[in-house]
PDB file of C-alpha atoms in Angstrom:
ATOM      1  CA  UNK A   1      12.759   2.837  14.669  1.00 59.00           C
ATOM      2  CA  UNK A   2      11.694  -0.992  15.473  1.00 69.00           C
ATOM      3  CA  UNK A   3       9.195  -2.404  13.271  1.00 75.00           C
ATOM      4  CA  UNK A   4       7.314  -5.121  14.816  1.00 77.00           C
ATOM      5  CA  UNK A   5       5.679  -7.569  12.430  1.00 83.00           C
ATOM      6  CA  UNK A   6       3.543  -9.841  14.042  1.00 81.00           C
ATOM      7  CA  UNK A   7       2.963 -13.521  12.134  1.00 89.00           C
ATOM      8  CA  UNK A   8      -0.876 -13.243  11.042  1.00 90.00           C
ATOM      9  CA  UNK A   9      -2.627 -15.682  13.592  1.00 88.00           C
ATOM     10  CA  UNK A  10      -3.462 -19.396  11.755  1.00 93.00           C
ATOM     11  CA  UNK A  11      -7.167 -19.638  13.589  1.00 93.00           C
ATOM     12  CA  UNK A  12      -9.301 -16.422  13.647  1.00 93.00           C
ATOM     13  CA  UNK A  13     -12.375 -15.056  11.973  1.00 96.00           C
ATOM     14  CA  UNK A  14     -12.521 -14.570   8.986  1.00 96.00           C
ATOM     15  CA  UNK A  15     -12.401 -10.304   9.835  1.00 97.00           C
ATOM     16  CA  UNK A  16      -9.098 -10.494  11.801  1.00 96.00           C
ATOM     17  CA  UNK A  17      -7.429 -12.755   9.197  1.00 97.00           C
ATOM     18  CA  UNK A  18      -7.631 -10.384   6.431  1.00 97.00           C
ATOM     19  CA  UNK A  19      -6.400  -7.469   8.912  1.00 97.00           C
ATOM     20  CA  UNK A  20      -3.199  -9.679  10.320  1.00 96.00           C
ATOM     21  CA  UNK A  21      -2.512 -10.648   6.803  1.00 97.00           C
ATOM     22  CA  UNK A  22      -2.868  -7.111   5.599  1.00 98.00           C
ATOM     23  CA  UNK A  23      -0.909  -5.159   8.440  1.00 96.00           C
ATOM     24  CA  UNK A  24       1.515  -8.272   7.967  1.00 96.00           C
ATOM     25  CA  UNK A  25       2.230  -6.860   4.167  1.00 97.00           C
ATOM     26  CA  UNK A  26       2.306  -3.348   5.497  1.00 97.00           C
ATOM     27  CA  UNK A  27       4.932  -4.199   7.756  1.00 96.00           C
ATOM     28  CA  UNK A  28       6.640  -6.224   5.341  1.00 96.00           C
ATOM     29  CA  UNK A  29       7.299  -3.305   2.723  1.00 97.00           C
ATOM     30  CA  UNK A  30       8.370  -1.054   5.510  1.00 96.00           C
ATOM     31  CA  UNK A  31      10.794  -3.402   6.488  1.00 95.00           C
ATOM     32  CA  UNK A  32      12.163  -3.792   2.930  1.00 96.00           C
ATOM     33  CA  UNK A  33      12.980   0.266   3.174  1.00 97.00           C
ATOM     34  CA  UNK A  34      14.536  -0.032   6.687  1.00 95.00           C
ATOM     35  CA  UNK A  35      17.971   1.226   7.173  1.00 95.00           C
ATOM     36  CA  UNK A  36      18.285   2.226   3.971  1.00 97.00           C
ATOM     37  CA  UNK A  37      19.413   5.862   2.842  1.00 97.00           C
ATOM     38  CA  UNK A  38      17.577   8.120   0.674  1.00 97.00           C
ATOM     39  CA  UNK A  39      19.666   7.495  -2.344  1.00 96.00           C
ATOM     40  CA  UNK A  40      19.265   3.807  -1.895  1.00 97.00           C
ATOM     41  CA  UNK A  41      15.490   4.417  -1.563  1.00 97.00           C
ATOM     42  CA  UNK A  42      15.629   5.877  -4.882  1.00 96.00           C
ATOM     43  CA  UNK A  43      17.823   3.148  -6.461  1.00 95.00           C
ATOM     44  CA  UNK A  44      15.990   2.011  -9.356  1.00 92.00           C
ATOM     45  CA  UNK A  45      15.626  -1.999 -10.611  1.00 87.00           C
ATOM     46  CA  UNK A  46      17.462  -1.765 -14.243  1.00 84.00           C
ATOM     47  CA  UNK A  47      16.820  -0.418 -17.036  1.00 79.00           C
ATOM     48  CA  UNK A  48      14.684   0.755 -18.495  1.00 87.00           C
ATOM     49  CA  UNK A  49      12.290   0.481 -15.462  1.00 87.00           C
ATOM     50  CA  UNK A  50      11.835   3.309 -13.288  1.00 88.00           C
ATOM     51  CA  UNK A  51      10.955   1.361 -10.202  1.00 93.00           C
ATOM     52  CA  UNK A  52      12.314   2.147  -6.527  1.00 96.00           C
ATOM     53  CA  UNK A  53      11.349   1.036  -3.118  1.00 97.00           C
ATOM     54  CA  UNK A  54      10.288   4.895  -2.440  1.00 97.00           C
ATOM     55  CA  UNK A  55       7.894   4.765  -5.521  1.00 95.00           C
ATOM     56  CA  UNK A  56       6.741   1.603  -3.900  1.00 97.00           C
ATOM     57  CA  UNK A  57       5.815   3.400  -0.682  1.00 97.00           C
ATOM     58  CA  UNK A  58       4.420   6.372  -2.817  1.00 96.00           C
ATOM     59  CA  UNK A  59       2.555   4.072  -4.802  1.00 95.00           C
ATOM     60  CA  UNK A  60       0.776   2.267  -2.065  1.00 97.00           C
ATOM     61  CA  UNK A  61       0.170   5.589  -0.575  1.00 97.00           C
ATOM     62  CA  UNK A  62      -2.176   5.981  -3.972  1.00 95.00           C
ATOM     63  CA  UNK A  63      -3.743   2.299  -3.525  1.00 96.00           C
ATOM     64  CA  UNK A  64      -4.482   2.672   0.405  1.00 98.00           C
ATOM     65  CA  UNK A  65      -5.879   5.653  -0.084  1.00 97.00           C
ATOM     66  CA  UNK A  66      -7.987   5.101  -3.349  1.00 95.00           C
ATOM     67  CA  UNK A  67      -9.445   2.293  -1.764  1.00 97.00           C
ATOM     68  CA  UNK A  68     -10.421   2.821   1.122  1.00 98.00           C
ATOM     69  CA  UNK A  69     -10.930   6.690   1.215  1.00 98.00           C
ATOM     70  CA  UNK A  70     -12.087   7.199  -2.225  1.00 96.00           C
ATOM     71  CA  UNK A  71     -14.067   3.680  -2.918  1.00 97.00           C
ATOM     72  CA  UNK A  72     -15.345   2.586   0.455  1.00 98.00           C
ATOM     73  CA  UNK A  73     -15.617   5.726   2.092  1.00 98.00           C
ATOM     74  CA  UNK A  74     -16.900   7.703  -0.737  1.00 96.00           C
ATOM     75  CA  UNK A  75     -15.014  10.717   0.035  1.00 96.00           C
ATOM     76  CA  UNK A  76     -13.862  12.716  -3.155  1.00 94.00           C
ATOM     77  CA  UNK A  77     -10.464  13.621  -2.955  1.00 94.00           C
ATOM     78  CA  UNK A  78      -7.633  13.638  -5.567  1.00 92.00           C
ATOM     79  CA  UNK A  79      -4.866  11.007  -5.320  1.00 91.00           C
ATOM     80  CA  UNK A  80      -1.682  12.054  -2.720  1.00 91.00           C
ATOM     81  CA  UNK A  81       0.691  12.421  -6.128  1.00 89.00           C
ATOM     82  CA  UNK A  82      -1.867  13.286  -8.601  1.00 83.00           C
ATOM     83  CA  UNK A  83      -5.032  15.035  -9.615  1.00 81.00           C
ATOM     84  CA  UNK A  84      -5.608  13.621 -12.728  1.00 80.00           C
ATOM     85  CA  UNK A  85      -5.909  10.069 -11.290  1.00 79.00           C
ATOM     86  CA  UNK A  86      -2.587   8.977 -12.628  1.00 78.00           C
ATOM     87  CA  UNK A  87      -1.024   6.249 -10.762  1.00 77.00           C
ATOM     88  CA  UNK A  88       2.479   6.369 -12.280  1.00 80.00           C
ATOM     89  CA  UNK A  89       2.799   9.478 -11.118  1.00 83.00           C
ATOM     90  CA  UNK A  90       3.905   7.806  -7.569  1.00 82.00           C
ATOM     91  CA  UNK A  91       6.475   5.956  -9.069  1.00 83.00           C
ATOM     92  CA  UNK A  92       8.361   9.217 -10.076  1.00 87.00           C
ATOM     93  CA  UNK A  93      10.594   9.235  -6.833  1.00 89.00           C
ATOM     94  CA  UNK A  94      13.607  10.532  -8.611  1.00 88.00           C
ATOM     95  CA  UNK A  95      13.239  14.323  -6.461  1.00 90.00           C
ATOM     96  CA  UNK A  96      10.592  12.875  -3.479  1.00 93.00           C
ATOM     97  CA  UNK A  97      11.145  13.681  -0.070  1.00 96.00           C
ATOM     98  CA  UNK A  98      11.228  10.466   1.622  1.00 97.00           C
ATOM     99  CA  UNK A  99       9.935  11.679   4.643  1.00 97.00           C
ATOM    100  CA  UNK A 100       6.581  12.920   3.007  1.00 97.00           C
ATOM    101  CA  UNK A 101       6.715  10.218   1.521  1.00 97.00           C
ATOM    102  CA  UNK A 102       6.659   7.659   4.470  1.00 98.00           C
ATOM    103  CA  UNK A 103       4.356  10.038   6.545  1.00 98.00           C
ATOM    104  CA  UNK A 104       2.026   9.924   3.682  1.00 97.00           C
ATOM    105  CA  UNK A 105       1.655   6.605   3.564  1.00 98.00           C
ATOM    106  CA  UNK A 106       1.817   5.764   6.945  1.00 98.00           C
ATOM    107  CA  UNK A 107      -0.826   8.417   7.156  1.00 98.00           C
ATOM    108  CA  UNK A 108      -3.161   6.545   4.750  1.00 98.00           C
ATOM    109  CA  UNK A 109      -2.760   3.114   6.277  1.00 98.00           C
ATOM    110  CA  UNK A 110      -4.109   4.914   9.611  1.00 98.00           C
ATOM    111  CA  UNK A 111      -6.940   6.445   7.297  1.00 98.00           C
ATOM    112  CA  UNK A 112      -7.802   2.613   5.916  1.00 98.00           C
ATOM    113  CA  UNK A 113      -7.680   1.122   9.703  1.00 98.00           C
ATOM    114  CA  UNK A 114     -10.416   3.965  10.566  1.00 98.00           C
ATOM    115  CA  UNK A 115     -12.472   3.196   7.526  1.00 98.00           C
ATOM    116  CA  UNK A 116     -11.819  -0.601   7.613  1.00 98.00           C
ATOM    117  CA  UNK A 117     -12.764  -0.756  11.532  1.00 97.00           C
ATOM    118  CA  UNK A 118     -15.206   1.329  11.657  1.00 97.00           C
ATOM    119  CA  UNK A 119     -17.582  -0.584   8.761  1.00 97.00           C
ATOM    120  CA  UNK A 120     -19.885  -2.693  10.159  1.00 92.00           C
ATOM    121  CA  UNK A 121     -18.993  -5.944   7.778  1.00 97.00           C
ATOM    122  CA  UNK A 122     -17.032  -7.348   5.297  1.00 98.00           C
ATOM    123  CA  UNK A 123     -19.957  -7.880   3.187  1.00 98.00           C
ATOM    124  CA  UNK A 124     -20.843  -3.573   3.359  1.00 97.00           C
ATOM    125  CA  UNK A 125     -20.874  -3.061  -0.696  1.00 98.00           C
ATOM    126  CA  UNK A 126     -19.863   0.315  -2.121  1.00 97.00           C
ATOM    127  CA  UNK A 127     -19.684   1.361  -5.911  1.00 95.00           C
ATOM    128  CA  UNK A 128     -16.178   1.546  -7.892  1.00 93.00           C
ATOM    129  CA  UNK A 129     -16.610   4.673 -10.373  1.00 89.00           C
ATOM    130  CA  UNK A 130     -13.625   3.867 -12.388  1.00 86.00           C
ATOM    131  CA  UNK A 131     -14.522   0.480 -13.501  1.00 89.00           C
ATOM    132  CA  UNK A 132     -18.546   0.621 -12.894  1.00 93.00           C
ATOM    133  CA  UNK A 133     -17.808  -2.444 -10.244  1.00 94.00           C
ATOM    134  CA  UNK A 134     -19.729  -2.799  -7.044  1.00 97.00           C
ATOM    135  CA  UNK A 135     -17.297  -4.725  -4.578  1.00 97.00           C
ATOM    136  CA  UNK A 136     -17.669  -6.003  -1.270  1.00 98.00           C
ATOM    137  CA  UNK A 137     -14.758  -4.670   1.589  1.00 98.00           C
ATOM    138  CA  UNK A 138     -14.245  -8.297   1.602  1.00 98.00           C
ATOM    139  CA  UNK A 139     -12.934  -8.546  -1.429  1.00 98.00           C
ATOM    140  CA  UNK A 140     -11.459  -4.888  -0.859  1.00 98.00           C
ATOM    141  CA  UNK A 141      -9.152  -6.528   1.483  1.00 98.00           C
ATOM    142  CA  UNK A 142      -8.537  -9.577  -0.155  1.00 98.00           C
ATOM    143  CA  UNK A 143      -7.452  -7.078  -3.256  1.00 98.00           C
ATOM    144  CA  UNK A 144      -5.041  -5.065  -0.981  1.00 98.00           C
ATOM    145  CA  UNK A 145      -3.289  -8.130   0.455  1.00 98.00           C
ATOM    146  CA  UNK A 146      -3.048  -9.239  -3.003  1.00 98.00           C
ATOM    147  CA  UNK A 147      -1.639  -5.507  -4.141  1.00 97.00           C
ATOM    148  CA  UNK A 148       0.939  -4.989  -1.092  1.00 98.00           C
ATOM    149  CA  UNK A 149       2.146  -9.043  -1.570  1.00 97.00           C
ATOM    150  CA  UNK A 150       2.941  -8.624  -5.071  1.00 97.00           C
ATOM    151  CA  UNK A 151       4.730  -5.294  -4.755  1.00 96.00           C
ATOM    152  CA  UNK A 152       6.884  -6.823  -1.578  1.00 97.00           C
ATOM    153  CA  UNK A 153       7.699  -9.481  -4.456  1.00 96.00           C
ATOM    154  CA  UNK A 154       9.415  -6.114  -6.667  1.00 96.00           C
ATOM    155  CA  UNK A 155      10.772  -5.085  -2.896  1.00 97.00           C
ATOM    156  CA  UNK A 156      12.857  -8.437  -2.056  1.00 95.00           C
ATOM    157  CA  UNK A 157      14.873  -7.607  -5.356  1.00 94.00           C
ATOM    158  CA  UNK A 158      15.224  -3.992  -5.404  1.00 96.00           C
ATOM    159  CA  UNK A 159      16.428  -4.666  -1.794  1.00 96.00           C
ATOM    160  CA  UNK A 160      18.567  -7.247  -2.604  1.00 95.00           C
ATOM    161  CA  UNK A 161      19.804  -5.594  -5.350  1.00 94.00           C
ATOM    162  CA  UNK A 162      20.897  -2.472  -3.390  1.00 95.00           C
ATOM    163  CA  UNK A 163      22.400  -3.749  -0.602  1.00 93.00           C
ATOM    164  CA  UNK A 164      22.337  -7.966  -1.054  1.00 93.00           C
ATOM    165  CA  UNK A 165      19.878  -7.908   1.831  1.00 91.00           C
ATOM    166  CA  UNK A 166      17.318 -11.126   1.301  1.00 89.00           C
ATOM    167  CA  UNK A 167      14.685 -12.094   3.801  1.00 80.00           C
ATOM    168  CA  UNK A 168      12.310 -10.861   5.761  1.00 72.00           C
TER     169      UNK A 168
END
């Protein structure tokens, strides 16, 4: 499979920046798991941490579709992993099936390009239950470009790690 990964434009509106810079993160982790077995998927940082580039993909699974489904669609559904709301839960790739896995999140990326599209601004505020916040889809996006760029940080070394791979 090629995985194109456009460079996020340098002039647009405000709108299609966050999306480029967004689907530019996307892109990013999925090339971090590229060519990579399932094993290696599964290879975990050190010691004592549990962390893999297959929880990684499970765990934005979770995020993509917590924010955007649960928060600024309002639907009520469980997480993909767990029902009791449990994040960590993704991370537990030890027996995952990476396909399910990868067609889960890929799955709720399409979901949160629906939802994101089809909302009429960036300033459309909707109510987050957990915390009692009301946020913007503004700073929805800003939050998930912050989420996915901080987890491609754990990515570069758990890929580098595995395989000495650096870049992308």
């Amino acid at each position: 499979m090629t995985i194109e990964r456009p460079s996020p434009p340098t002039v647009a509106d405000e709108r299609e920046m966050l999306r480029a810079h967004l689907e530019f993160h996307r892109q990013t982790l999925e090339l971090k798991c590229a060519g990579l077995s399932d094993d290696q998927l599964r290879t975990r940082s050190m010691p004592p941490s549990t962390l893999t580039l297959l929880g990684l993909v499970r765990h934005m699974a979770e995020v993509e579709r917590s924010w955007f489904r649960r928060v600024v669609d309002g639907q009520d559904i469980p997480l993909v992993w767990s029902e009791d709301f449990n994040f960590q839960t993704a991370y537990e790739a030890d027996e995952a099936n990476v396909p399910a896995a990868f067609a889960a999140w890929r799955a709720e990326v399409e979901h949160a390009r629906r939802i994101e599209t089809e909302a009429g601004s960036l300033d459309l505020v909707v109510h987050e239950r957990r915390r009692g916040l009301d946020v913007s889809l503004r700073w929805v996006m800003l939050h998930m470009i912050h989420e996915y760029a901080r987890h491609n940080g754990h990515a570069d070394f758990l890929r580098e790690g595995i395989d000495g791979t650096t870049g992308v």
